[in-house]
Amino acid sequence: MNDWPEGWTDDNRSGDRYGQGSASGRPEGARSMPHVQRPVPSQQPAPPRRRPAPPRQPQVPQQPGGYDSGDPQYDSGYNTGQVYGDGGRGGGQGGGPGDGGYVQGRPAAAPNWRRRIKIGALTLVVVVLAVSIGTYFWADSKLKRDVDLSKVIERPKSGDGTNYLIVGSDSREGMTAEDKKKLHTGSAEGKRTDSMMILHDGGDGPTLVSLPRDSNVEIPSFVGSESGKKYEGKGRTTKLNAAYAEDGPELLVRTVEFNTGLHIDHYVEIGFGGFAQIVDAIGGVELDIPKAFKDKNSGADFPAGKQTLNGEESLAFVRTRHAFAASDLERTKNQQKFLAALASQTAAASTILNPFKLYPTMGAGLDTLVVDKDMSLWDLGQMFFAMKGVTGGEGTSMNMPISGSTGGNLVWDKAKVKQLVEQLNNDEKVTVSSD
């Protein structure tokens, strides 16, 4: 079957035709080409126009070696159509959620400041609690709980409130020869009581009662703190500080309870060196001394008026008695005045909230404090705040009422002492005076 148009033969296909590379010498333009009549196609309706297809997005070529779009560690560099912006700032850099930019065509959420403040506050509370708990256990471990009040026999019944027996001893433990010379303490062996006070902390305000060391008291029967042997009382009387020298804190507590009828709940003792260190740690204690005085035995030399005493000067102030006509009674008043001022400044916010003053003060005091076995750090803190309250208006300070002397020892007024103890046991306002 011949597929060529009518009038065409194979000769026409293989002859000298235009575009077939004829080797004829005549130009092709001079050759004639026969007219071909093409058949007219039948009339059919034109097909509907189609909308042009949208341009295709360029496809990300598959990466060799397994690096494809599913590998989070590989960045092909192609934009897959995700829209990034910089919040209208320009610059062509994509903004993160915190920049106020757009992520996948949506604006980022504003920072949740309320949540951030809550997290910050919670973190601060946790840190404060951790430091406070750590400080508590550190300080509690430094207390010397050497006094065992369970060895004290025939004790009076406990009353309302808490009673502390506070003792200032002349212990020179830990002091060098230079320290002893500087503080005018001498070099006597052992230790004796230099001051004794009962601090009652109750609902009607604190009461501080000084016990002159020359008080004439009866030594009752007691059990030796070291030997465990019971010694029967024979009605002998002596100075109060002799009880401490004879068998230590336990006999002193026993003697105070026997002669007053007041139950002692806790015992606190501090020596010379520790006392001076505490004062220096808080930067000195401010006092108003009404009248100038000197004492070569204690090293005191004070003008009248307001002044700040350092550790050495403070120790001289509380130990001085030869400069006063009333001797030991005047000294106990100065001791009360000073200890109240010391407690007030130690428990002040400027000390408690300043770690550079708080920790040296606590370290200096706790290294030399001797307390009973049941004394907690909380009890010690309560004692300091009660001492501070003595001069705060609601407190009372006084000497044990005196009725006379034996020539060398001071005799207590038994009627007033009984009334005072009853008021303390019942936690009532003290109306008894020492005058």
XYZ file of C-alpha atoms in Angstrom:
435
model
C 0.000 0.000 0.000
C 1.318 3.388 -1.017
C 1.177 5.893 1.918
C 2.412 8.784 -0.106
C 0.035 11.452 -1.477
C -1.527 11.064 -4.847
C 0.963 11.655 -7.631
C 3.916 10.749 -5.427
C 6.071 7.750 -5.985
C 9.201 6.325 -4.485
C 11.004 8.021 -7.250
C 9.858 11.339 -5.952
C 11.154 10.395 -2.433
C 14.555 9.278 -3.659
C 15.066 11.887 -6.360
C 16.575 15.249 -6.332
C 14.476 16.818 -3.551
C 14.982 19.932 -1.436
C 16.618 19.176 1.815
C 17.789 15.715 0.828
C 21.372 16.685 0.006
C 21.091 16.388 -3.825
C 24.370 16.321 -5.646
C 22.863 17.978 -8.748
C 24.718 20.935 -10.153
C 21.538 22.938 -10.566
C 20.380 25.145 -7.783
C 17.422 23.840 -5.959
C 15.470 26.977 -6.381
C 15.287 26.264 -10.125
C 13.711 22.922 -9.710
C 9.976 22.584 -9.919
C 7.883 20.957 -7.281
C 4.546 19.484 -8.274
C 1.429 20.882 -6.552
C -0.186 18.475 -4.168
C -3.893 18.726 -3.430
C -4.436 17.908 0.249
C -7.814 16.564 1.278
C -10.053 19.035 3.213
C -10.897 17.615 6.665
C -14.483 17.459 7.736
C -15.789 20.385 9.825
C -15.819 19.504 13.592
C -16.391 21.752 16.608
C -13.246 23.256 18.070
C -12.164 21.706 21.421
C -12.695 23.900 24.534
C -9.801 26.062 25.689
C -7.931 24.866 28.730
C -6.526 27.143 31.420
C -2.784 27.044 31.540
C -1.482 24.804 34.337
C 0.149 26.603 37.276
C 3.894 26.456 37.375
C 5.179 23.541 39.330
C 7.232 24.009 42.443
C 10.749 22.804 41.961
C 11.190 19.410 43.476
C 13.919 18.867 46.050
C 16.265 16.398 44.511
C 16.838 13.255 46.463
C 20.183 13.456 48.193
C 22.745 10.777 47.778
C 23.999 8.631 50.600
C 20.734 8.552 52.555
C 20.528 12.305 53.290
C 16.906 13.085 52.664
C 14.322 15.412 54.167
C 13.713 12.960 57.004
C 17.243 13.271 58.314
C 17.142 15.952 61.088
C 20.898 16.477 60.903
C 20.969 17.390 57.207
C 19.976 20.759 55.778
C 19.506 20.534 52.031
C 19.322 24.287 51.636
C 16.012 24.159 49.760
C 12.963 26.091 50.913
C 10.053 23.670 51.067
C 7.453 26.390 51.083
C 7.503 27.205 54.806
C 7.195 30.936 55.427
C 9.535 32.759 57.787
C 9.534 36.395 58.782
C 11.110 38.858 61.175
C 7.944 40.494 62.436
C 8.044 43.237 59.882
C 11.534 44.329 60.738
C 13.065 43.283 57.443
C 16.575 42.028 57.035
C 15.611 38.633 55.683
C 16.297 36.806 58.928
C 13.738 34.428 60.343
C 12.464 35.347 63.803
C 11.952 32.747 66.534
C 8.939 32.491 68.821
C 10.495 34.875 71.311
C 11.217 37.489 68.614
C 7.611 38.216 67.774
C 8.252 36.666 64.337
C 6.282 34.054 62.460
C 6.497 30.301 62.533
C 4.803 28.506 59.577
C 2.917 31.671 58.722
C 1.573 32.311 62.272
C 2.675 35.006 64.789
C 4.529 33.659 67.886
C 2.825 33.804 71.303
C 3.859 36.568 73.734
C 6.165 35.546 76.679
C 4.264 34.234 79.724
C 5.630 36.652 82.333
C 3.328 35.399 85.075
C 4.730 31.890 84.695
C 8.298 33.198 84.655
C 7.709 35.223 87.847
C 6.226 32.164 89.582
C 9.208 30.022 88.599
C 11.634 32.726 89.774
C 9.849 33.128 93.102
C 9.769 29.369 93.642
C 13.485 29.125 92.891
C 14.228 31.905 95.384
C 12.162 30.189 98.094
C 13.977 26.891 97.517
C 17.389 28.577 97.752
C 16.463 30.450 100.949
C 15.112 27.258 102.542
C 18.225 25.304 101.579
C 20.541 27.980 103.057
C 18.420 28.290 106.218
C 18.299 24.537 106.808
C 22.016 24.223 106.167
C 22.775 27.080 108.561
C 20.546 25.562 111.245
C 22.285 22.176 111.186
C 25.718 23.809 111.003
C 25.009 25.978 114.035
C 23.274 23.177 115.946
C 26.305 20.932 115.498
C 28.586 23.556 117.105
C 26.698 23.712 120.422
C 28.569 22.127 123.314
C 25.885 20.196 125.173
C 28.055 19.249 128.148
C 25.624 19.857 131.025
C 23.335 17.003 132.053
C 20.429 18.341 134.114
C 19.103 14.807 134.582
C 21.800 14.421 137.259
C 20.141 17.141 139.357
C 18.053 15.557 142.133
C 14.955 16.629 144.103
C 13.930 19.257 141.593
C 10.999 21.650 142.137
C 7.907 21.437 139.956
C 7.971 23.278 136.637
C 5.855 26.424 136.381
C 4.564 28.414 133.425
C 7.050 29.894 130.997
C 10.728 28.987 130.516
C 13.565 29.678 132.946
C 17.191 29.987 131.757
C 20.158 30.064 134.102
C 22.747 32.230 132.302
C 26.296 32.010 133.625
C 29.350 34.054 132.702
C 32.437 32.098 133.731
C 36.016 33.217 133.997
C 37.101 30.296 131.830
C 40.261 31.070 129.885
C 39.941 28.066 127.606
C 41.463 28.697 124.173
C 43.091 31.979 125.232
C 46.779 32.643 124.645
C 49.051 34.362 127.169
C 48.771 37.524 125.077
C 44.957 37.316 125.161
C 44.940 36.933 128.943
C 47.201 39.959 129.355
C 45.183 42.062 126.923
C 41.835 41.185 128.538
C 43.151 41.471 132.139
C 41.865 37.994 133.007
C 44.847 36.677 134.916
C 46.032 33.076 134.583
C 44.155 31.228 137.322
C 43.548 27.556 136.570
C 40.051 26.094 136.252
C 36.982 28.291 136.037
C 34.616 30.108 138.349
C 31.337 31.923 137.865
C 31.757 35.632 137.339
C 28.052 36.383 136.894
C 24.759 34.470 137.243
C 21.272 35.432 136.071
C 17.830 33.851 135.799
C 15.949 34.818 132.634
C 12.222 34.034 132.746
C 10.484 34.055 129.365
C 6.702 34.066 129.708
C 3.491 35.449 128.328
C 3.640 38.593 130.454
C 7.043 39.696 129.244
C 10.590 38.579 130.118
C 12.134 39.070 133.546
C 15.866 39.102 134.195
C 16.987 38.487 137.807
C 20.670 38.770 138.712
C 22.096 36.500 141.399
C 25.081 38.202 143.095
C 27.969 35.775 143.240
C 28.505 36.702 146.926
C 24.952 35.583 147.804
C 24.818 33.507 150.979
C 23.216 30.140 150.095
C 22.906 26.639 151.563
C 24.540 23.756 149.710
C 21.933 20.941 149.607
C 22.436 17.210 149.159
C 23.495 16.372 145.576
C 24.856 13.660 143.323
C 28.376 14.243 142.027
C 28.394 15.034 138.314
C 31.496 12.878 137.746
C 31.492 10.357 140.605
C 27.746 9.669 140.649
C 28.025 9.504 144.435
C 25.372 11.173 146.595
C 26.576 13.790 149.071
C 24.197 14.589 151.907
C 23.512 18.190 152.732
C 24.723 19.313 156.160
C 23.197 22.782 156.243
C 26.458 24.518 155.429
C 26.268 27.919 153.831
C 28.699 29.576 151.455
C 28.877 32.006 148.565
C 26.832 31.029 145.517
C 29.822 30.893 143.180
C 31.432 28.283 145.449
C 28.800 25.748 144.382
C 30.012 26.019 140.793
C 33.638 25.720 141.862
C 32.823 22.615 143.939
C 31.038 20.452 141.350
C 30.302 22.500 138.253
C 27.045 23.464 136.517
C 24.943 20.595 137.890
C 25.568 21.555 141.524
C 25.033 25.236 140.708
C 21.596 24.439 139.233
C 20.777 22.232 142.211
C 21.761 25.018 144.645
C 19.746 27.701 142.831
C 16.655 25.499 142.683
C 16.966 24.515 146.344
C 17.340 28.110 147.603
C 14.682 29.663 145.352
C 12.153 26.888 144.636
C 12.260 27.859 140.939
C 12.656 25.137 138.290
C 15.515 25.763 135.833
C 14.672 24.566 132.316
C 17.917 25.378 130.491
C 21.530 26.226 131.292
C 23.751 28.556 129.195
C 27.374 29.443 129.945
C 29.926 31.579 128.125
C 33.588 32.247 128.944
C 35.723 35.370 128.761
C 37.169 34.733 125.313
C 33.844 33.914 123.660
C 32.200 36.973 125.168
C 34.807 39.330 123.693
C 34.695 37.595 120.295
C 30.916 37.980 119.988
C 31.155 41.717 120.684
C 33.895 42.182 118.082
C 31.984 40.094 115.518
C 28.956 42.412 115.590
C 31.137 45.505 115.441
C 30.907 46.533 119.093
C 28.078 47.372 121.479
C 26.785 50.900 121.955
C 26.167 51.964 125.571
C 25.328 55.129 127.412
C 27.496 55.249 130.540
C 26.029 57.793 132.993
C 29.175 58.301 135.082
C 32.864 57.862 134.289
C 34.819 55.186 136.195
C 38.160 53.386 136.270
C 39.270 49.998 137.629
C 42.864 48.802 137.359
C 41.857 45.209 138.152
C 39.539 44.855 135.147
C 41.276 47.436 132.947
C 38.178 49.649 132.795
C 38.607 53.337 131.927
C 35.361 54.828 130.648
C 34.257 58.429 130.203
C 30.615 59.370 130.657
C 28.275 59.422 127.662
C 27.366 57.298 124.646
C 30.152 55.151 123.246
C 30.747 51.920 121.354
C 32.645 49.257 123.295
C 34.787 46.624 121.591
C 35.341 43.134 122.984
C 38.161 44.091 125.355
C 36.313 47.115 126.697
C 33.050 45.191 127.067
C 34.690 42.515 129.175
C 36.212 45.186 131.421
C 32.812 46.863 131.767
C 30.929 43.773 132.943
C 33.703 42.640 135.297
C 34.289 45.901 137.142
C 33.162 45.994 140.789
C 35.963 47.651 142.782
C 35.109 51.044 141.284
C 31.638 51.033 142.874
C 30.579 51.483 146.478
C 27.903 48.793 146.108
C 30.516 46.491 144.593
C 28.864 43.312 143.295
C 25.307 44.726 143.290
C 26.356 47.589 141.026
C 28.249 45.220 138.799
C 25.171 43.013 138.283
C 23.222 46.044 137.102
C 25.913 46.840 134.541
C 25.904 43.210 133.417
C 22.137 43.285 132.871
C 22.379 46.539 130.954
C 25.167 45.286 128.749
C 23.689 41.841 127.997
C 20.360 43.399 127.033
C 22.167 45.759 124.622
C 24.267 42.904 123.238
C 21.210 40.713 122.647
C 19.333 43.608 121.041
C 22.100 44.287 118.540
C 22.756 40.589 117.891
C 19.083 39.915 117.139
C 18.738 43.069 114.989
C 17.872 42.796 111.277
C 21.198 44.453 110.379
C 22.965 41.417 111.870
C 20.558 38.610 110.964
C 20.200 39.683 107.306
C 23.911 40.368 106.818
C 25.793 37.069 106.336
C 29.137 38.865 106.787
C 28.085 39.700 110.374
C 25.725 36.821 111.136
C 28.084 33.905 110.517
C 31.108 35.369 112.364
C 28.835 36.261 115.301
C 27.272 32.814 115.423
C 30.650 31.149 115.008
C 32.237 33.187 117.804
C 29.383 32.528 120.215
C 28.669 28.893 119.419
C 32.330 27.930 119.698
C 32.392 28.953 123.366
C 28.799 28.437 124.548
C 28.177 25.531 126.925
C 24.529 24.424 127.232
C 22.485 21.552 128.638
C 21.819 18.403 126.619
C 18.174 19.305 125.970
C 18.950 22.802 124.669
C 18.074 23.256 121.002
C 19.134 26.033 118.672
C 15.507 27.186 118.707
C 15.606 27.454 122.528
C 18.791 29.480 122.289
C 17.187 31.843 119.787
C 14.169 32.264 122.062
C 16.500 33.160 124.912
C 18.220 35.881 122.861
C 14.918 37.431 121.801
C 13.673 37.333 125.411
C 16.887 39.039 126.513
C 16.308 41.674 123.840
C 12.787 42.217 125.167
C 14.076 43.036 128.649
C 14.873 46.585 127.515
C 11.985 46.733 125.026
C 9.457 48.153 127.475
C 7.599 44.952 128.313
C 10.486 43.413 130.254
C 11.755 43.708 133.828
C 15.311 43.554 135.186
C 16.261 43.405 138.848
C 18.612 41.947 141.435
C 17.572 39.211 143.788
C 16.022 41.027 146.805
C 18.607 41.487 149.577
C 17.818 41.943 153.270
C 21.366 42.360 154.610
C 24.725 40.625 154.850
C 26.738 38.368 157.086
C 29.719 40.670 156.858
C 30.979 39.122 153.611
C 27.987 37.377 152.066
C 24.728 38.942 150.895
C 21.551 37.582 152.526
C 18.403 37.238 150.400
C 15.062 38.604 151.557
C 13.190 35.303 151.922
C 9.695 36.819 151.880
C 10.329 38.765 148.706
C 12.084 35.823 147.088
C 9.063 33.612 147.770
C 6.687 36.178 146.257
C 8.936 36.651 143.226
C 9.105 32.900 142.558
C 5.320 32.557 142.840
C 4.802 35.320 140.282
C 7.297 33.752 137.915
C 5.834 30.250 138.285
C 2.343 31.594 137.607
C 3.658 33.723 134.742
C 2.315 36.880 136.330
C 3.554 40.442 136.103
C 6.438 40.854 138.546
C 5.685 43.459 141.193
C 8.499 42.602 143.592
C 11.385 45.060 143.728
C 14.944 44.475 144.777
C 15.095 47.695 146.835
